[in-house]
XYZ file of C-alpha atoms in Angstrom:
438
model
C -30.831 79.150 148.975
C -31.236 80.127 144.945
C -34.316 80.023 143.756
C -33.943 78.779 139.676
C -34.894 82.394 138.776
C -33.921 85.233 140.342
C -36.504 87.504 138.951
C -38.840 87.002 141.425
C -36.146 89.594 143.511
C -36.195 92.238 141.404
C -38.149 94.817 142.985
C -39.090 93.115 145.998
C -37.681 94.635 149.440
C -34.516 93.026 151.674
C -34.643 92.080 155.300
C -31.577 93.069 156.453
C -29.734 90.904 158.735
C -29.409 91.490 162.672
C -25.867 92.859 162.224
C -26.793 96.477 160.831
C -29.021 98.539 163.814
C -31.415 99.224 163.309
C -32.753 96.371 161.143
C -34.289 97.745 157.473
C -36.140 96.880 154.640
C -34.013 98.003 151.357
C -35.362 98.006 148.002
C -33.603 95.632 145.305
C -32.605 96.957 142.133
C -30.719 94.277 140.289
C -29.265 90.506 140.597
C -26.873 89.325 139.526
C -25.505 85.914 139.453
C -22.159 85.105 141.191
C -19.132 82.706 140.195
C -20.234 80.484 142.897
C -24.097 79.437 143.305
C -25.462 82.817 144.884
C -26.386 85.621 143.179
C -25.121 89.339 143.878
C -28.107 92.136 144.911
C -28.123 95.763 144.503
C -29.910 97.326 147.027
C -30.837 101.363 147.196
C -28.748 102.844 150.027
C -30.188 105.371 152.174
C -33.964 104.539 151.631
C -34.097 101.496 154.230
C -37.041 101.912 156.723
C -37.278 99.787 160.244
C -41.054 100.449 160.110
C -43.407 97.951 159.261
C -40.324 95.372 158.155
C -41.260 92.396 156.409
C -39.775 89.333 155.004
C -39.086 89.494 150.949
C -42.286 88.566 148.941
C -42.792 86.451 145.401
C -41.986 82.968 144.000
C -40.089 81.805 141.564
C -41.236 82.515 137.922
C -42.112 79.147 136.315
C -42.775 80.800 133.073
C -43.002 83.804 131.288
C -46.558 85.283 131.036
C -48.249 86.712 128.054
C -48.909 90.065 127.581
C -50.836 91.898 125.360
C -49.806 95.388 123.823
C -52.879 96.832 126.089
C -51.503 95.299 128.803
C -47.862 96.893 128.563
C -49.345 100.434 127.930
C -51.930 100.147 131.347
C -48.101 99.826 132.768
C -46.968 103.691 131.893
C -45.994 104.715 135.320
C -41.648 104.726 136.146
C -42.471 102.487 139.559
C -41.913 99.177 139.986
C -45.251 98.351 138.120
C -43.726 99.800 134.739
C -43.521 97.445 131.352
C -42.093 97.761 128.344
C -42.189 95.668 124.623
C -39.291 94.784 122.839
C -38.428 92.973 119.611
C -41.693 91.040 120.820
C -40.786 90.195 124.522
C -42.017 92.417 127.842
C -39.708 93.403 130.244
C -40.299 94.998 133.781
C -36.982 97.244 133.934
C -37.784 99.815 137.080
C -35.141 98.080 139.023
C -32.830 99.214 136.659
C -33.872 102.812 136.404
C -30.961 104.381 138.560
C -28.046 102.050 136.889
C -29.299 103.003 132.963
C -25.910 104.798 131.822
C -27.894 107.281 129.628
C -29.985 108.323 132.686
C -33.496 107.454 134.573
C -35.528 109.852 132.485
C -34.883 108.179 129.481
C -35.996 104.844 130.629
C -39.270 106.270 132.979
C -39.945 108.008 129.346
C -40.072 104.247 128.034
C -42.727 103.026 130.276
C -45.985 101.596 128.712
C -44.872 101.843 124.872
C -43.137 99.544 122.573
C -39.203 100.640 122.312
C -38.316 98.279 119.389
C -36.994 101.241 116.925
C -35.015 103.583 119.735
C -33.527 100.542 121.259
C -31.972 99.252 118.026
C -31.130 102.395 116.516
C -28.856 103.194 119.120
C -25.148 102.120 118.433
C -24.635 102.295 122.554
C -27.237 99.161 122.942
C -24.215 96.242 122.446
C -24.429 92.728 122.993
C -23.493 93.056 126.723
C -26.751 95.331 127.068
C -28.826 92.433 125.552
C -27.568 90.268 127.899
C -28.170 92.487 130.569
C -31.854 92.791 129.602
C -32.497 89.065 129.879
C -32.382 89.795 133.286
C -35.518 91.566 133.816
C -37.629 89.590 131.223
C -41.313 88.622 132.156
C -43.132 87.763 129.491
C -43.711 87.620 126.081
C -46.135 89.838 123.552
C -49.038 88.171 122.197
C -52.086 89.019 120.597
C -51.751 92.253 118.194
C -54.399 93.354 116.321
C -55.354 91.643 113.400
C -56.760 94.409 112.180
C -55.682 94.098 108.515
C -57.264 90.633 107.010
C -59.700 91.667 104.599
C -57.418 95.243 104.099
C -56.656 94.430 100.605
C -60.818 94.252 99.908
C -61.916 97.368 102.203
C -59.473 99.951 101.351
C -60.401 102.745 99.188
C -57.626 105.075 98.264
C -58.578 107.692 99.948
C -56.036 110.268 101.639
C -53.078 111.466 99.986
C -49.290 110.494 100.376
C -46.297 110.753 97.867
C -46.640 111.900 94.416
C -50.586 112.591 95.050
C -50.914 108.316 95.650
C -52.685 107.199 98.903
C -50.489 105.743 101.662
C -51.515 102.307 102.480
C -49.538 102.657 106.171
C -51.424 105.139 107.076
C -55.002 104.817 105.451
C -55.479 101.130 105.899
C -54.882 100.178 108.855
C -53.443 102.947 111.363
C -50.026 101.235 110.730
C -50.853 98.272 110.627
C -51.610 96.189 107.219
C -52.112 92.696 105.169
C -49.796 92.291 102.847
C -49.652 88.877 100.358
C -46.744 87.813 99.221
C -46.357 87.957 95.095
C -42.839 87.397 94.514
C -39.688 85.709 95.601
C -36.152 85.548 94.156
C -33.376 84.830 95.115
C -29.919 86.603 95.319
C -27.451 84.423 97.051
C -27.107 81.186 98.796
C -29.114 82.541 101.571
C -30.698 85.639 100.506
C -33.861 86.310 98.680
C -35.638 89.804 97.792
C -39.376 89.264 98.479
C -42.294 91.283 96.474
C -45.281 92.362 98.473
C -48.726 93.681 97.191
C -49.927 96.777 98.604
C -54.195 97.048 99.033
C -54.690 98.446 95.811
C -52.243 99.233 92.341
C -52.737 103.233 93.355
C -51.305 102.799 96.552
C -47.528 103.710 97.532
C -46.682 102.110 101.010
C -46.356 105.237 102.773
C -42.859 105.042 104.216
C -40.973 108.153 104.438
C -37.172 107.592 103.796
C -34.854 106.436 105.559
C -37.399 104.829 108.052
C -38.538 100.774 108.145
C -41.393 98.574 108.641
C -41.433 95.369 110.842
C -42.600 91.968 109.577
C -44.668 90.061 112.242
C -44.576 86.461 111.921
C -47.231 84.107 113.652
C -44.742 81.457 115.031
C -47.736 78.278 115.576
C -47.566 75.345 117.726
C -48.118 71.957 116.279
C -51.756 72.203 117.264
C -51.807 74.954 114.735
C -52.533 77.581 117.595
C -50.694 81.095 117.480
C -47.667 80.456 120.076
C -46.160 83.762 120.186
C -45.673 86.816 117.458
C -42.164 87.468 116.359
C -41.235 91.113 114.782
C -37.960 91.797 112.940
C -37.433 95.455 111.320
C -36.715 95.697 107.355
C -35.959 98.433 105.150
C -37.570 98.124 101.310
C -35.183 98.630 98.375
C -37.996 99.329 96.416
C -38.158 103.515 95.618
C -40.635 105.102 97.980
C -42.864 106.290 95.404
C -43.577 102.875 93.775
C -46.993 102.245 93.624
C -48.940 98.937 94.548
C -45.887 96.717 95.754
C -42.874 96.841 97.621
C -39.645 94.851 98.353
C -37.125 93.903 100.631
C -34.099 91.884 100.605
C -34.244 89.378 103.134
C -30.991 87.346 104.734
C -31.973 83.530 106.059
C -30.292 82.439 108.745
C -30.524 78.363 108.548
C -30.338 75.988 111.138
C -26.818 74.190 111.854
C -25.719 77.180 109.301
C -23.204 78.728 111.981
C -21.950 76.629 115.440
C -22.922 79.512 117.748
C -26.176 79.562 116.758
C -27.613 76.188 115.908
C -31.041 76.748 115.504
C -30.736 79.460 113.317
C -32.830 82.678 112.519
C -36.310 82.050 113.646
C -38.273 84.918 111.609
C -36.204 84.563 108.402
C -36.764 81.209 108.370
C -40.372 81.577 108.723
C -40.271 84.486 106.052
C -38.371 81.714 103.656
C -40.808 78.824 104.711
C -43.762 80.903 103.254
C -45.279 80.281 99.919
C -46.169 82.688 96.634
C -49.880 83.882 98.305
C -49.184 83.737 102.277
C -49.660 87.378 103.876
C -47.832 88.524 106.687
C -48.711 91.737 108.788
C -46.838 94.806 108.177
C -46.266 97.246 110.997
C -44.911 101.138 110.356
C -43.543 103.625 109.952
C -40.390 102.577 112.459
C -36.992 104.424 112.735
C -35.597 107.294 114.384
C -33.968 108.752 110.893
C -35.696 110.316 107.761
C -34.196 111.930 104.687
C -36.572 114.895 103.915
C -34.300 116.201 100.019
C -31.539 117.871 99.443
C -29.227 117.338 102.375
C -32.254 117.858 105.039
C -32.655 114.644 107.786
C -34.249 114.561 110.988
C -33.330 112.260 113.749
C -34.142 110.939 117.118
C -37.931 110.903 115.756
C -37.728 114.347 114.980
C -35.829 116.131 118.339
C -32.616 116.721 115.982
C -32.464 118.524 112.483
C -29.513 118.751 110.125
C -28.572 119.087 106.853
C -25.143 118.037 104.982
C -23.430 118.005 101.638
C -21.439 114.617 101.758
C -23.086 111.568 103.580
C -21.597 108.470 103.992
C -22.950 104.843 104.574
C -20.578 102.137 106.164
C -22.926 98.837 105.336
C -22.454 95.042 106.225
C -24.371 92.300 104.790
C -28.125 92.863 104.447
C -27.241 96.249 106.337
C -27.075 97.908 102.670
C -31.284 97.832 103.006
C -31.124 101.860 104.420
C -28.375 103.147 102.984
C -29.582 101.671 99.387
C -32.815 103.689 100.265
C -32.048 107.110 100.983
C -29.108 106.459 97.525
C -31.156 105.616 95.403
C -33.966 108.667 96.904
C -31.239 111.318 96.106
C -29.735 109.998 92.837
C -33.348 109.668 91.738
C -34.045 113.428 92.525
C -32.056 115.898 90.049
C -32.230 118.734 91.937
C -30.983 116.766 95.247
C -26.847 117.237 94.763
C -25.794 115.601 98.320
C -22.741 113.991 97.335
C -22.565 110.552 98.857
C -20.038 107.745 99.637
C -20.402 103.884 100.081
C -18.031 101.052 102.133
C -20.322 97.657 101.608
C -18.654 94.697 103.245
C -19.322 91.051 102.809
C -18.134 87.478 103.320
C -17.390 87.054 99.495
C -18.312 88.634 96.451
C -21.200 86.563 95.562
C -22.390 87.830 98.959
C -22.725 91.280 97.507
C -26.708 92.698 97.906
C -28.073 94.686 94.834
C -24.623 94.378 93.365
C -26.162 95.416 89.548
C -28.387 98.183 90.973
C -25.323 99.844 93.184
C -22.862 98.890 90.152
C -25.765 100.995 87.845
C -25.852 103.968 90.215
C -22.081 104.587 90.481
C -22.004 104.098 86.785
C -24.522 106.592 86.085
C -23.450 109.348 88.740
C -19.404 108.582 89.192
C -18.919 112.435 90.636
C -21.754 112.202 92.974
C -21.340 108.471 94.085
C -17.892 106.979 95.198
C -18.698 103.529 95.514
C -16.482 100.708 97.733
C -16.159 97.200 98.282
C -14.761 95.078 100.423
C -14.858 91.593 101.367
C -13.172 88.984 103.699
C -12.401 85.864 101.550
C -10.156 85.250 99.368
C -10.907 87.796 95.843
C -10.767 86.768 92.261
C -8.169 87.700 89.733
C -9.143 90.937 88.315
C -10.698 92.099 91.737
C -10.687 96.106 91.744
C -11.815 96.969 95.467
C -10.353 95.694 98.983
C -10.430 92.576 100.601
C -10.666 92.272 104.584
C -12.842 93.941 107.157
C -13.471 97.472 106.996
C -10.475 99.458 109.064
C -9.767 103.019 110.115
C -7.576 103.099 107.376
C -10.500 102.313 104.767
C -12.881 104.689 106.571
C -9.987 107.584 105.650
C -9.947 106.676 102.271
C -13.631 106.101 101.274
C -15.395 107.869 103.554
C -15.906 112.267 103.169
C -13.546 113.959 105.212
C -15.701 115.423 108.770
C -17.356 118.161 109.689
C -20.127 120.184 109.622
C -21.519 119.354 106.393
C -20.987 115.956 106.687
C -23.174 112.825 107.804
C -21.781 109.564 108.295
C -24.087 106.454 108.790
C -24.082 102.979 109.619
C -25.739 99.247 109.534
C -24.211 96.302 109.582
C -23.286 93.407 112.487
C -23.468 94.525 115.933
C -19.623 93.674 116.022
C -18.151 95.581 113.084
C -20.497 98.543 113.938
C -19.818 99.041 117.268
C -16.222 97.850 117.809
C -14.554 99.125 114.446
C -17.037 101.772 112.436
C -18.318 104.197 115.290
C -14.824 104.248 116.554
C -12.867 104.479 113.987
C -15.149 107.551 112.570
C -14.663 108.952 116.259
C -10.676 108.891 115.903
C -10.831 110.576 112.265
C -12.365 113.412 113.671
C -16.229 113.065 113.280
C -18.307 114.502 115.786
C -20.498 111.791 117.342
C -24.006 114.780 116.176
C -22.536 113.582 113.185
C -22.371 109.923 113.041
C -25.633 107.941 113.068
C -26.307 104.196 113.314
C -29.635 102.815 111.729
């Protein structure tokens, strides 16, 4: 008989029937649900005991429970007690521990701590492994510090960051700050680029290149009480040295906008619902890749090091936000001479994010910067770059030829990312140490 929820399951220990001798008591790993009203369990073979058998435990999960960040880290240990955050829900994964395809270790390693930035930065984590996640869902994360309110009045700029300026990440609020909004304009249809104020005009925001912040967003019930905090990761076009704002270019995803997903973008919606004055927590730095100069980048937070003389960017929609970062970074730097290549693809050419300011660049540096657009609707007369999705055949042409000196990266929709870019790269002959998805 199926419980509504199998969850209760997972982790709990099987009674096995009178046919195998002697009976045992197997641990369950996973469920899944079957084509016809049952559900499917993976059991551990060979770790069945007959001693001190007992019936499965637990009831079905009515709701999700809330769970503080302190509560998730108490839960460090790779048993079946272990939690982890992500993208603002808390998952109890253990059962899935000897299935993860990239090994155990690395998910016991993700026990206690929020794995937001590693879980979206790698191109292996498709839709299929979202789905898969659902199934080991418990709660959601509630409750983060507020530890930045008055941030903008208790600061001092003290501590030192880029270009001598004091890093507002990192000396106002251990990561976490305040931030009012100051500015908003907009760009497309459905895209805006949003001005924040830092604490103080001295300040810089403290984000080292190539790397992100998330926005949290205070989603409230009609009572006006805090229902549950939703993060979503952002990448400022604003240069990394500017001093007592930042920006970032922000996509809104409306409701009844697209039939698959009716009620729309819940964050950017909230982010576009917000007024000239509203402040929203800012959480950083985030991201697995940095761009130290001239052709230097560390990734995996820090376990890899390399250095190249051509880097490429593959970009999709609001995807340009990284790649428009660590461009502008080296074409801002004279002594930086990384050659670098662009493929931007959009719906249409009005779609096209910091069109003038890419445009400007490739102007300015046309040895250093090969620039190259494509989009999917129908072009207008006069239209000098490609229309359709980006193929292997594009990648060939506008991207640097591979090898050892060469870095390829990537952001854009899960889809064209994972189905078309990391392949296709694969198939031309780059290394996979050499391609890297933000």
């Amino acid at each position: 008989k199926s419980p509504k929820s199998p969850l209760p399951w997972i982790g709990q220990r099987a009674f096995s029937s009178e046919r195998f001798q002697p009976p045992c008591v197997v641990p369950i790993l996973g469920v899944q649900q079957s084509r016809s009203s049952g559900y499917r369990l993976y059991i551990e073979m060979g770790c069945g005991s007959s001693k001190n058998a007992e019936q499965p435990k637990g009831q079905p999960i009515k709701e999700l429970k809330t769970y503080t960040m302190e509560d998730v880290q108490k839960c460090n240990k790779p048993d079946e007690s272990m939690l982890i955050a992500l993208e603002g829900n808390v998952y109890a994964p253990f059962p899935f521990i000897c299935m993860h395809p990239g090994g155990g270790e690395i998910l016991a390693k993700a026990a206690g701590r929020d794995v937001t930035d590693e879980f979206d930065s790698n191109p292996k984590h498709s839709t299929a492994a979202r789905k898969m996640l659902k199934k080991f869902l418990v709660g959601i994360l509630v409750g983060q510090q507020d530890t930045a309110t008055v941030i903008d009045k208790k600061c001092e700029d003290t501590g030192i960051s880029l270009d001598g300026a004091p890093s507002a990440l990192r000396e106002c609020g251990n990561g976490q700050i305040e931030c009012t909004i100051i500015a908003k304009k907009q760009l497309s249809h459905n895209s805006f680029d949003f001005t924040f104020s830092l604490p103080s005009p001295n300040h810089v925001l403290g984000l080292p290149v190539g790397q992100h912040v998330r926005l949290v967003a205070d989603i409230r019930s009609p009572d006006g009480t805090i229902e549950k905090d939703v993060t979503r990761s952002y990448t400022p076009v604003s240069p990394a040295t500017q001093k007592g704002t930042f920006k970032v270019v922000i996509k809104v995803y409306y409701k009844n906008a697209h039939p698959e997903h009716p009620e729309g973008g819940q964050m950017t919606q909230y982010i576009d619902s917000l007024k000239i004055g509203d402040r929203m927590q800012v959480v950083g730095p985030q991201g697995a890749f940095v761009y130290q100069g001239q052709g230097t980048y560390t990734a995996g937070y820090g376990e890899n090091r390399g250095k190249c003389s051509k880097m490429g960017f593959v970009c999709g929609g609001t995807g340009i936000s990284p790649a428009y970062q660590v461009i502008q970074s080296i074409l801002s730097d004279a002594t930086d001479t990384t050659n670098l290549w662009l493929v931007y693809s959009n719906q249409s050419e009005s779609d096209i994010l910091l069109r003038e300011e890419l445009d400007k660049l490739a102007e300015e540096h046309p040895t250093q910067f090969k620039l190259w657009y494509t989009v999917t609707q129908a072009v207008p007369e006069g239209w000098a770059y490609g229309n359709g999705r980006v193929t292997e055949e594009m990648l060939a042409e506008h991207m640097p030829d591979p090898g050892e000196d060469t870095l390829v990266t990537a952001c854009g929709p899960p889809g064209m990312i994972e189905d078309v870019v990391v392949p296709s790269l694969a198939r031309l002959g780059h290394a996979d140490a050499r391609i890297m998805v933000f």
